[in-house]
Amino acid sequence: MKMDVEKWLGYLSRFLNIIRPKAYNVIARIVVGAGAAVVLSQTKIVEALIVAAVEFYFGRSDVLREFLNQESSLGWGFGIIALGLVYHLSMTVGVDLVSERLQRLPKYPVLALGVRNADSEEYGGKKIQMRGALCQVPDAAGIPDHVKVISVPRERGGLDLFGGSFTTNFLASSLNSDFYRDRSEYFRTWGGAELLRFTITNDSPILAKNVSVCFVVSKAAGVAMDNTNDDFPTIPSAKKDGMRFLPPVTAVEKYDIKRGHTGQEYIFSWDVGDVQAGTVLESKTLIFLRAERDIEIRTTIYCDDFPEPVNDTYEVKAPTSDRSQISVADLKVEDTEFTKMLDDVVMDGYLRRRAEQEFNKYQHEAQEYLPK
């Protein structure tokens, strides 16, 4: 709709300038005067003067002669006066209004970058407050292996082709001996960390062509960043992957936010593409961010329609909660207690909320009957 307004205003402006000669004031006065003369007089002398005056500026007009040869009336006179007034207003006030409206229209697209947390909540202003709490974990050398005695029930008279000891050893080997160490690493990595989502909004009536965004953060101790397509970090399991005996299958992941780090900086680039007027686009890729100190994210928006790139800075505030002390006993708790501990340190319970969303989605799809 905004694009149509701009287009028709342009057409109107060009039309008004075409019918607006230098002597438009004189033309308006002549037309109004002619109408007044028709109203005040019914004599043919007045009509003759009108014809003479108009033809003096524009040349012979058979149409005007034919029109004035008809019976004059007050209605025709007032109509001519109204025509002259409308013409004068169009050439003065109308042209000014159209020109002012066109000047107020943006010459370039207006793009706004948005930053959201893992729950898709928009950060207010230019400040990113990290959630959860950083975690202090035990040294890996002090964390024991995960071992568990497994008993294999056998029916009386049954036949175990491989022998009970073989089955017991096979099940024991399926345990993840690094389970407690994996939990420790999970606390250290995700405690106080955040997954950032990004949006780009075109707030103008103009198509923004070939848009891209660059994010730059200076590397420092206690700061870690990476791009990821996974918005639900996998929680450590007490068992190994049952398919580990197969050769690994490496799938090439596609990221719309790509990384290109240097020795001094984390650098990410988001190739957005064209952004239609009045639309919002969200990146599929997220950025993992862990910061033990306050940092800045420097952003630059590029667009083929911009006279120059648009730079901005976001302030990242480290988690304000006290650092959580994780003990070896904490690493050995049951899954339910472990999940409660994660709620306190990882994005204020985001993992539990995300799991509930997936469960609700599964329930809906299980009851969703669609034609095949």
mmCIF file of C-alpha atoms in Angstrom:
data_model
loop_
_atom_site.group_PDB
_atom_site.id
_atom_site.type_symbol
_atom_site.label_atom_id
_atom_site.label_comp_id
_atom_site.label_asym_id
_atom_site.label_seq_id
_atom_site.Cartn_x
_atom_site.Cartn_y
_atom_site.Cartn_z
ATOM 1 C CA MET A 1 0.000 0.000 0.000
ATOM 2 C CA LYS A 2 2.802 2.450 0.867
ATOM 3 C CA MET A 3 4.551 1.654 -2.389
ATOM 4 C CA ASP A 4 1.316 2.449 -4.306
ATOM 5 C CA VAL A 5 0.993 5.797 -2.512
ATOM 6 C CA GLU A 6 4.537 6.730 -3.452
ATOM 7 C CA LYS A 7 3.992 5.692 -7.082
ATOM 8 C CA TRP A 8 0.743 7.641 -7.528
ATOM 9 C CA LEU A 9 2.148 10.705 -5.807
ATOM 10 C CA GLY A 10 4.966 10.654 -8.342
ATOM 11 C CA TYR A 11 2.492 10.438 -11.216
ATOM 12 C CA LEU A 12 0.434 13.306 -9.758
ATOM 13 C CA SER A 13 3.506 15.472 -9.260
ATOM 14 C CA ARG A 14 4.585 15.009 -12.880
ATOM 15 C CA PHE A 15 1.056 15.749 -14.171
ATOM 16 C CA LEU A 16 0.747 18.933 -12.109
ATOM 17 C CA ASN A 17 4.091 20.176 -13.365
ATOM 18 C CA ILE A 18 3.042 19.485 -16.965
ATOM 19 C CA ILE A 19 -0.128 21.614 -16.667
ATOM 20 C CA ARG A 20 1.618 24.321 -14.640
ATOM 21 C CA PRO A 21 3.058 26.864 -17.107
ATOM 22 C CA LYS A 22 4.876 29.971 -15.932
ATOM 23 C CA ALA A 23 1.742 32.096 -16.508
ATOM 24 C CA TYR A 24 -0.584 29.849 -14.481
ATOM 25 C CA ASN A 25 -1.644 32.837 -12.329
ATOM 26 C CA VAL A 26 -2.679 34.786 -15.427
ATOM 27 C CA ILE A 27 -4.597 31.786 -16.754
ATOM 28 C CA ALA A 28 -6.446 31.378 -13.457
ATOM 29 C CA ARG A 29 -7.374 35.073 -13.367
ATOM 30 C CA ILE A 30 -8.661 34.942 -16.950
ATOM 31 C CA VAL A 31 -10.821 31.880 -16.268
ATOM 32 C CA VAL A 32 -12.271 33.336 -13.052
ATOM 33 C CA GLY A 33 -12.833 36.684 -14.724
ATOM 34 C CA ALA A 34 -14.561 35.012 -17.647
ATOM 35 C CA GLY A 35 -16.896 33.192 -15.309
ATOM 36 C CA ALA A 36 -17.676 36.398 -13.435
ATOM 37 C CA ALA A 37 -18.376 38.197 -16.696
ATOM 38 C CA VAL A 38 -20.768 35.465 -17.776
ATOM 39 C CA VAL A 39 -22.575 35.757 -14.473
ATOM 40 C CA LEU A 40 -22.774 39.575 -14.539
ATOM 41 C CA SER A 41 -23.627 39.992 -18.173
ATOM 42 C CA GLN A 42 -25.513 38.182 -20.861
ATOM 43 C CA THR A 43 -24.204 40.331 -23.749
ATOM 44 C CA LYS A 44 -22.209 38.961 -26.630
ATOM 45 C CA ILE A 45 -19.576 41.678 -26.112
ATOM 46 C CA VAL A 46 -18.376 39.939 -22.967
ATOM 47 C CA GLU A 47 -18.133 36.613 -24.782
ATOM 48 C CA ALA A 48 -16.160 38.282 -27.549
ATOM 49 C CA LEU A 49 -13.723 39.764 -25.018
ATOM 50 C CA ILE A 50 -13.284 36.337 -23.429
ATOM 51 C CA VAL A 51 -12.560 34.751 -26.789
ATOM 52 C CA ALA A 52 -10.115 37.519 -27.682
ATOM 53 C CA ALA A 53 -8.261 37.271 -24.346
ATOM 54 C CA VAL A 54 -7.963 33.487 -24.376
ATOM 55 C CA GLU A 55 -6.967 33.293 -28.038
ATOM 56 C CA PHE A 56 -4.357 35.992 -27.453
ATOM 57 C CA TYR A 57 -2.446 33.562 -25.161
ATOM 58 C CA PHE A 58 -3.342 30.195 -26.635
ATOM 59 C CA GLY A 59 -4.393 30.806 -30.248
ATOM 60 C CA ARG A 60 -7.685 30.180 -31.958
ATOM 61 C CA SER A 61 -10.104 27.926 -30.068
ATOM 62 C CA ASP A 62 -13.163 26.715 -31.958
ATOM 63 C CA VAL A 63 -14.303 24.787 -28.912
ATOM 64 C CA LEU A 64 -14.461 27.959 -26.805
ATOM 65 C CA ARG A 65 -16.299 29.840 -29.588
ATOM 66 C CA GLU A 66 -18.855 27.056 -29.910
ATOM 67 C CA PHE A 67 -19.304 26.924 -26.141
ATOM 68 C CA LEU A 68 -19.893 30.715 -25.800
ATOM 69 C CA ASN A 69 -22.253 30.787 -28.768
ATOM 70 C CA GLN A 70 -24.663 28.749 -26.663
ATOM 71 C CA GLU A 71 -27.150 30.327 -24.315
ATOM 72 C CA SER A 72 -25.309 31.811 -21.358
ATOM 73 C CA SER A 73 -26.563 31.126 -17.888
ATOM 74 C CA LEU A 74 -25.633 31.733 -14.291
ATOM 75 C CA GLY A 75 -24.777 28.033 -13.929
ATOM 76 C CA TRP A 76 -22.196 28.174 -16.679
ATOM 77 C CA GLY A 77 -20.701 31.296 -15.175
ATOM 78 C CA PHE A 78 -20.335 29.817 -11.708
ATOM 79 C CA GLY A 79 -18.948 26.633 -13.250
ATOM 80 C CA ILE A 80 -16.230 28.617 -15.011
ATOM 81 C CA ILE A 81 -15.397 30.466 -11.786
ATOM 82 C CA ALA A 82 -15.138 27.153 -9.887
ATOM 83 C CA LEU A 83 -12.912 25.733 -12.612
ATOM 84 C CA GLY A 84 -10.561 28.697 -12.364
ATOM 85 C CA LEU A 85 -10.360 28.477 -8.582
ATOM 86 C CA VAL A 86 -9.717 24.723 -8.634
ATOM 87 C CA TYR A 87 -6.977 25.215 -11.219
ATOM 88 C CA HIS A 88 -5.321 27.935 -9.129
ATOM 89 C CA LEU A 89 -5.451 25.863 -5.947
ATOM 90 C CA SER A 90 -4.015 22.863 -7.776
ATOM 91 C CA MET A 91 -1.130 24.910 -9.149
ATOM 92 C CA THR A 92 -0.277 26.423 -5.742
ATOM 93 C CA VAL A 93 -1.429 24.475 -2.687
ATOM 94 C CA GLY A 94 -1.715 21.146 -4.543
ATOM 95 C CA VAL A 95 1.792 21.234 -5.981
ATOM 96 C CA ASP A 96 3.232 22.249 -2.589
ATOM 97 C CA LEU A 97 1.388 19.459 -0.738
ATOM 98 C CA VAL A 98 2.475 16.778 -3.201
ATOM 99 C CA SER A 99 6.086 17.995 -3.113
ATOM 100 C CA GLU A 100 6.109 18.055 0.689
ATOM 101 C CA ARG A 101 4.650 14.549 0.879
ATOM 102 C CA LEU A 102 7.226 13.217 -1.556
ATOM 103 C CA GLN A 103 10.022 14.850 0.436
ATOM 104 C CA ARG A 104 8.819 13.136 3.621
ATOM 105 C CA LEU A 105 8.999 9.711 1.984
ATOM 106 C CA PRO A 106 12.277 7.917 2.783
ATOM 107 C CA LYS A 107 14.885 7.962 0.045
ATOM 108 C CA TYR A 108 16.471 4.741 1.368
ATOM 109 C CA PRO A 109 15.160 1.634 3.152
ATOM 110 C CA VAL A 110 14.951 1.876 6.943
ATOM 111 C CA LEU A 111 16.414 -1.329 8.415
ATOM 112 C CA ALA A 112 16.443 -2.246 12.105
ATOM 113 C CA LEU A 113 18.432 -5.096 13.641
ATOM 114 C CA GLY A 114 16.782 -7.007 16.477
ATOM 115 C CA VAL A 115 18.421 -9.283 19.039
ATOM 116 C CA ARG A 116 16.455 -11.905 20.965
ATOM 117 C CA ASN A 117 17.293 -14.504 23.589
ATOM 118 C CA ALA A 118 16.704 -18.242 23.200
ATOM 119 C CA ASP A 119 13.039 -17.780 24.212
ATOM 120 C CA SER A 120 12.635 -15.281 21.317
ATOM 121 C CA GLU A 121 12.225 -12.392 23.773
ATOM 122 C CA GLU A 122 13.459 -9.086 22.347
ATOM 123 C CA TYR A 123 16.199 -7.294 24.252
ATOM 124 C CA GLY A 124 15.240 -3.715 25.040
ATOM 125 C CA GLY A 125 17.507 -0.967 23.756
ATOM 126 C CA LYS A 126 21.085 -1.925 22.982
ATOM 127 C CA LYS A 127 21.711 -3.958 26.145
ATOM 128 C CA ILE A 128 21.952 -7.760 26.306
ATOM 129 C CA GLN A 129 21.679 -9.117 29.856
ATOM 130 C CA MET A 130 22.971 -12.676 30.131
ATOM 131 C CA ARG A 131 20.820 -15.070 32.156
ATOM 132 C CA GLY A 132 21.578 -17.975 34.475
ATOM 133 C CA ALA A 133 24.840 -18.319 36.393
ATOM 134 C CA LEU A 134 28.437 -19.183 35.620
ATOM 135 C CA CYS A 135 29.563 -22.488 37.130
ATOM 136 C CA GLN A 136 32.743 -23.525 38.928
ATOM 137 C CA VAL A 137 33.238 -27.276 38.364
ATOM 138 C CA PRO A 138 35.657 -29.850 39.870
ATOM 139 C CA ASP A 139 38.892 -30.747 38.090
ATOM 140 C CA ALA A 140 38.414 -33.521 35.574
ATOM 141 C CA ALA A 141 41.057 -35.626 37.354
ATOM 142 C CA GLY A 142 38.926 -35.635 40.518
ATOM 143 C CA ILE A 143 35.760 -36.834 38.762
ATOM 144 C CA PRO A 144 35.327 -40.649 38.867
ATOM 145 C CA ASP A 145 34.226 -42.852 35.989
ATOM 146 C CA HIS A 146 30.591 -43.746 35.659
ATOM 147 C CA VAL A 147 30.275 -47.452 36.471
ATOM 148 C CA LYS A 148 27.230 -49.499 37.276
ATOM 149 C CA VAL A 149 26.751 -53.175 38.060
ATOM 150 C CA ILE A 150 24.311 -54.750 35.650
ATOM 151 C CA SER A 151 22.634 -58.063 36.371
ATOM 152 C CA VAL A 152 21.289 -60.065 33.456
ATOM 153 C CA PRO A 153 18.198 -62.117 34.402
ATOM 154 C CA ARG A 154 18.047 -65.591 32.842
ATOM 155 C CA GLU A 155 15.077 -67.877 32.797
ATOM 156 C CA ARG A 156 15.604 -71.374 34.076
ATOM 157 C CA GLY A 157 16.208 -73.785 31.291
ATOM 158 C CA GLY A 158 16.810 -70.952 28.848
ATOM 159 C CA LEU A 159 19.736 -70.979 26.466
ATOM 160 C CA ASP A 160 22.153 -68.066 26.197
ATOM 161 C CA LEU A 161 23.995 -68.583 22.928
ATOM 162 C CA PHE A 162 26.749 -66.150 23.848
ATOM 163 C CA GLY A 163 26.992 -66.904 27.534
ATOM 164 C CA GLY A 164 25.857 -64.711 30.396
ATOM 165 C CA SER A 165 29.242 -63.102 30.867
ATOM 166 C CA PHE A 166 29.292 -61.915 27.253
ATOM 167 C CA THR A 167 25.877 -60.237 27.548
ATOM 168 C CA THR A 168 26.823 -58.618 30.845
ATOM 169 C CA ASN A 169 30.032 -57.239 29.387
ATOM 170 C CA PHE A 170 28.203 -55.963 26.313
ATOM 171 C CA LEU A 171 25.651 -54.066 28.411
ATOM 172 C CA ALA A 172 28.381 -52.701 30.669
ATOM 173 C CA SER A 173 30.305 -51.436 27.656
ATOM 174 C CA SER A 174 27.218 -49.460 26.571
ATOM 175 C CA LEU A 175 27.562 -47.261 29.644
ATOM 176 C CA ASN A 176 29.124 -43.826 29.201
ATOM 177 C CA SER A 177 32.113 -43.930 31.525
ATOM 178 C CA ASP A 178 32.596 -40.161 31.031
ATOM 179 C CA PHE A 179 29.027 -39.415 32.083
ATOM 180 C CA TYR A 180 29.969 -37.400 35.186
ATOM 181 C CA ARG A 181 32.708 -35.555 33.330
ATOM 182 C CA ASP A 182 30.238 -34.774 30.518
ATOM 183 C CA ARG A 183 27.860 -33.320 33.087
ATOM 184 C CA SER A 184 30.681 -31.219 34.502
ATOM 185 C CA GLU A 185 31.561 -29.904 31.058
ATOM 186 C CA TYR A 186 27.903 -29.169 30.420
ATOM 187 C CA PHE A 187 27.697 -27.042 33.576
ATOM 188 C CA ARG A 188 30.876 -25.172 32.689
ATOM 189 C CA THR A 189 29.870 -24.562 29.054
ATOM 190 C CA TRP A 190 26.192 -23.707 29.376
ATOM 191 C CA GLY A 191 26.100 -22.144 32.830
ATOM 192 C CA GLY A 192 25.462 -18.419 32.234
ATOM 193 C CA ALA A 193 25.575 -18.840 28.441
ATOM 194 C CA GLU A 194 22.941 -17.692 25.943
ATOM 195 C CA LEU A 195 21.709 -18.478 22.455
ATOM 196 C CA LEU A 196 21.133 -15.263 20.516
ATOM 197 C CA ARG A 197 18.590 -14.944 17.724
ATOM 198 C CA PHE A 198 18.663 -12.096 15.207
ATOM 199 C CA THR A 199 15.997 -10.343 13.152
ATOM 200 C CA ILE A 200 16.107 -7.665 10.462
ATOM 201 C CA THR A 201 13.070 -5.390 9.979
ATOM 202 C CA ASN A 202 12.347 -3.191 6.974
ATOM 203 C CA ASP A 203 10.318 -0.298 8.436
ATOM 204 C CA SER A 204 10.112 1.580 5.142
ATOM 205 C CA PRO A 205 7.940 1.321 1.994
ATOM 206 C CA ILE A 206 11.060 0.598 -0.067
ATOM 207 C CA LEU A 207 12.463 -2.818 -1.001
ATOM 208 C CA ALA A 208 15.888 -3.348 0.597
ATOM 209 C CA LYS A 209 18.135 -5.211 -1.833
ATOM 210 C CA ASN A 210 21.058 -7.494 -0.972
ATOM 211 C CA VAL A 211 21.087 -6.967 2.800
ATOM 212 C CA SER A 212 23.811 -8.462 4.995
ATOM 213 C CA VAL A 213 24.857 -8.024 8.624
ATOM 214 C CA CYS A 214 28.298 -8.392 10.205
ATOM 215 C CA PHE A 215 28.869 -9.074 13.933
ATOM 216 C CA VAL A 216 32.300 -8.533 15.505
ATOM 217 C CA VAL A 217 33.436 -9.236 19.092
ATOM 218 C CA SER A 218 36.957 -8.849 20.427
ATOM 219 C CA LYS A 219 38.398 -12.074 21.809
ATOM 220 C CA ALA A 220 39.176 -12.017 25.521
ATOM 221 C CA ALA A 221 39.620 -14.437 28.412
ATOM 222 C CA GLY A 222 36.290 -15.822 29.542
ATOM 223 C CA VAL A 223 34.510 -15.042 26.251
ATOM 224 C CA ALA A 224 33.408 -17.782 23.842
ATOM 225 C CA MET A 225 31.200 -17.592 20.729
ATOM 226 C CA ASP A 226 30.112 -19.967 17.984
ATOM 227 C CA ASN A 227 27.327 -20.387 15.440
ATOM 228 C CA THR A 228 24.845 -23.247 15.778
ATOM 229 C CA ASN A 229 21.611 -24.499 14.234
ATOM 230 C CA ASP A 230 20.651 -26.376 17.405
ATOM 231 C CA ASP A 231 18.368 -24.464 19.773
ATOM 232 C CA PHE A 232 18.177 -27.378 22.237
ATOM 233 C CA PRO A 233 21.638 -28.379 23.508
ATOM 234 C CA THR A 234 21.748 -32.123 24.142
ATOM 235 C CA ILE A 235 21.939 -33.091 27.818
ATOM 236 C CA PRO A 236 24.606 -35.720 28.652
ATOM 237 C CA SER A 237 23.429 -39.332 28.672
ATOM 238 C CA ALA A 238 24.489 -42.154 30.980
ATOM 239 C CA LYS A 239 24.664 -44.478 27.997
ATOM 240 C CA LYS A 240 26.796 -44.433 24.913
ATOM 241 C CA ASP A 241 25.346 -44.105 21.457
ATOM 242 C CA GLY A 242 24.248 -47.614 20.495
ATOM 243 C CA MET A 243 25.420 -47.065 16.926
ATOM 244 C CA ARG A 244 29.001 -46.140 17.760
ATOM 245 C CA PHE A 245 30.322 -49.288 16.163
ATOM 246 C CA LEU A 246 29.224 -47.892 12.791
ATOM 247 C CA PRO A 247 31.425 -45.399 10.937
ATOM 248 C CA PRO A 248 30.329 -41.802 11.652
ATOM 249 C CA VAL A 249 28.189 -40.068 9.039
ATOM 250 C CA THR A 250 29.201 -36.448 8.592
ATOM 251 C CA ALA A 251 26.402 -34.225 7.276
ATOM 252 C CA VAL A 252 27.267 -30.826 5.890
ATOM 253 C CA GLU A 253 25.317 -28.261 7.891
ATOM 254 C CA LYS A 254 24.137 -25.050 6.284
ATOM 255 C CA TYR A 255 24.415 -21.864 8.311
ATOM 256 C CA ASP A 256 22.837 -18.584 7.283
ATOM 257 C CA ILE A 257 25.083 -16.917 9.864
ATOM 258 C CA LYS A 258 28.630 -17.939 8.967
ATOM 259 C CA ARG A 259 31.792 -17.498 10.989
ATOM 260 C CA GLY A 260 35.155 -16.161 9.869
ATOM 261 C CA HIS A 261 37.172 -15.616 13.025
ATOM 262 C CA THR A 262 40.620 -14.064 13.238
ATOM 263 C CA GLY A 263 43.217 -14.325 15.985
ATOM 264 C CA GLN A 264 41.837 -11.219 17.687
ATOM 265 C CA GLU A 265 38.125 -11.205 16.843
ATOM 266 C CA TYR A 266 35.024 -13.342 16.548
ATOM 267 C CA ILE A 267 33.443 -12.423 13.200
ATOM 268 C CA PHE A 268 30.030 -13.599 12.009
ATOM 269 C CA SER A 269 28.271 -12.642 8.764
ATOM 270 C CA TRP A 270 24.552 -13.016 8.040
ATOM 271 C CA ASP A 271 23.644 -12.943 4.350
ATOM 272 C CA VAL A 272 19.997 -11.842 4.611
ATOM 273 C CA GLY A 273 19.253 -11.121 0.928
ATOM 274 C CA ASP A 274 16.366 -8.896 -0.199
ATOM 275 C CA VAL A 275 13.957 -7.668 2.490
ATOM 276 C CA GLN A 276 10.479 -6.691 1.336
ATOM 277 C CA ALA A 277 8.896 -3.477 2.600
ATOM 278 C CA GLY A 278 7.259 -3.826 6.011
ATOM 279 C CA THR A 279 8.549 -7.343 6.705
ATOM 280 C CA VAL A 280 10.647 -9.021 9.418
ATOM 281 C CA LEU A 281 13.151 -11.817 8.723
ATOM 282 C CA GLU A 282 14.693 -14.028 11.428
ATOM 283 C CA SER A 283 17.957 -15.928 11.141
ATOM 284 C CA LYS A 284 17.755 -19.711 11.264
ATOM 285 C CA THR A 285 21.233 -19.919 12.763
ATOM 286 C CA LEU A 286 21.846 -18.820 16.353
ATOM 287 C CA ILE A 287 25.000 -17.564 18.040
ATOM 288 C CA PHE A 288 26.193 -19.255 21.215
ATOM 289 C CA LEU A 289 27.642 -16.689 23.609
ATOM 290 C CA ARG A 290 29.340 -17.201 26.952
ATOM 291 C CA ALA A 291 30.814 -14.152 28.670
ATOM 292 C CA GLU A 292 32.410 -13.913 32.092
ATOM 293 C CA ARG A 293 32.883 -10.158 31.606
ATOM 294 C CA ASP A 294 31.012 -7.296 29.988
ATOM 295 C CA ILE A 295 31.718 -7.050 26.268
ATOM 296 C CA GLU A 296 30.460 -5.245 23.147
ATOM 297 C CA ILE A 297 29.030 -6.642 19.927
ATOM 298 C CA ARG A 298 29.755 -4.314 17.005
ATOM 299 C CA THR A 299 27.246 -4.666 14.174
ATOM 300 C CA THR A 300 27.233 -3.345 10.611
ATOM 301 C CA ILE A 301 24.251 -3.484 8.240
ATOM 302 C CA TYR A 302 25.024 -3.441 4.519
ATOM 303 C CA CYS A 303 22.476 -2.802 1.764
ATOM 304 C CA ASP A 304 22.835 -2.001 -1.941
ATOM 305 C CA ASP A 305 20.432 0.924 -1.463
ATOM 306 C CA PHE A 306 22.356 2.521 1.424
ATOM 307 C CA PRO A 307 24.700 5.435 0.702
ATOM 308 C CA GLU A 308 26.951 3.891 3.390
ATOM 309 C CA PRO A 309 26.805 0.983 5.894
ATOM 310 C CA VAL A 310 24.984 1.477 9.204
ATOM 311 C CA ASN A 311 27.061 0.763 12.330
ATOM 312 C CA ASP A 312 25.798 0.075 15.841
ATOM 313 C CA THR A 313 26.999 -1.387 19.148
ATOM 314 C CA TYR A 314 25.276 -3.716 21.633
ATOM 315 C CA GLU A 315 26.449 -3.906 25.242
ATOM 316 C CA VAL A 316 26.562 -7.421 26.705
ATOM 317 C CA LYS A 317 26.314 -7.671 30.504
ATOM 318 C CA ALA A 318 27.719 -10.798 32.182
ATOM 319 C CA PRO A 319 25.352 -12.865 34.398
ATOM 320 C CA THR A 320 24.612 -11.100 37.662
ATOM 321 C CA SER A 321 23.921 -14.271 39.703
ATOM 322 C CA ASP A 322 26.695 -15.563 41.929
ATOM 323 C CA ARG A 323 28.922 -18.233 40.405
ATOM 324 C CA SER A 324 27.475 -21.671 41.164
ATOM 325 C CA GLN A 325 29.824 -24.161 42.859
ATOM 326 C CA ILE A 326 29.336 -27.652 41.427
ATOM 327 C CA SER A 327 30.598 -30.620 43.464
ATOM 328 C CA VAL A 328 31.243 -34.233 42.480
ATOM 329 C CA ALA A 329 28.132 -35.170 44.443
ATOM 330 C CA ASP A 330 26.099 -32.780 42.259
ATOM 331 C CA LEU A 331 27.333 -34.629 39.183
ATOM 332 C CA LYS A 332 25.996 -37.937 40.521
ATOM 333 C CA VAL A 333 22.421 -36.873 41.244
ATOM 334 C CA GLU A 334 19.444 -38.442 39.465
ATOM 335 C CA ASP A 335 18.214 -36.948 36.184
ATOM 336 C CA THR A 336 15.275 -35.142 37.828
ATOM 337 C CA GLU A 337 17.512 -33.355 40.324
ATOM 338 C CA PHE A 338 20.062 -32.629 37.599
ATOM 339 C CA THR A 339 17.362 -30.953 35.499
ATOM 340 C CA LYS A 340 16.369 -28.754 38.449
ATOM 341 C CA MET A 341 19.984 -27.675 38.855
ATOM 342 C CA LEU A 342 20.144 -26.749 35.173
ATOM 343 C CA ASP A 343 17.062 -24.544 35.587
ATOM 344 C CA ASP A 344 19.031 -22.370 38.008
ATOM 345 C CA VAL A 345 22.128 -21.906 35.858
ATOM 346 C CA VAL A 346 21.143 -22.324 32.174
ATOM 347 C CA MET A 347 19.055 -19.492 30.686
ATOM 348 C CA ASP A 348 16.585 -19.373 33.605
ATOM 349 C CA GLY A 349 14.956 -22.733 32.860
ATOM 350 C CA TYR A 350 15.021 -22.512 29.063
ATOM 351 C CA LEU A 351 15.836 -26.234 28.624
ATOM 352 C CA ARG A 352 12.743 -27.313 30.542
ATOM 353 C CA ARG A 353 10.524 -24.864 28.647
ATOM 354 C CA ARG A 354 11.973 -26.016 25.344
ATOM 355 C CA ALA A 355 11.383 -29.675 26.258
ATOM 356 C CA GLU A 356 7.759 -28.877 27.142
ATOM 357 C CA GLN A 357 7.290 -27.198 23.762
ATOM 358 C CA GLU A 358 8.607 -30.265 21.965
ATOM 359 C CA PHE A 359 6.358 -32.533 24.037
ATOM 360 C CA ASN A 360 3.280 -30.407 23.277
ATOM 361 C CA LYS A 361 4.237 -30.395 19.603
ATOM 362 C CA TYR A 362 4.534 -34.190 19.639
ATOM 363 C CA GLN A 363 1.141 -34.576 21.310
ATOM 364 C CA HIS A 364 -0.482 -32.302 18.746
ATOM 365 C CA GLU A 365 1.073 -34.109 15.792
ATOM 366 C CA ALA A 366 0.050 -37.486 17.241
ATOM 367 C CA GLN A 367 -3.592 -36.351 17.179
ATOM 368 C CA GLU A 368 -3.376 -34.474 13.884
ATOM 369 C CA TYR A 369 -5.008 -36.479 11.106
ATOM 370 C CA LEU A 370 -4.259 -35.087 7.667
ATOM 371 C CA PRO A 371 -5.148 -36.429 4.215
ATOM 372 C CA LYS A 372 -2.452 -38.537 2.597
#
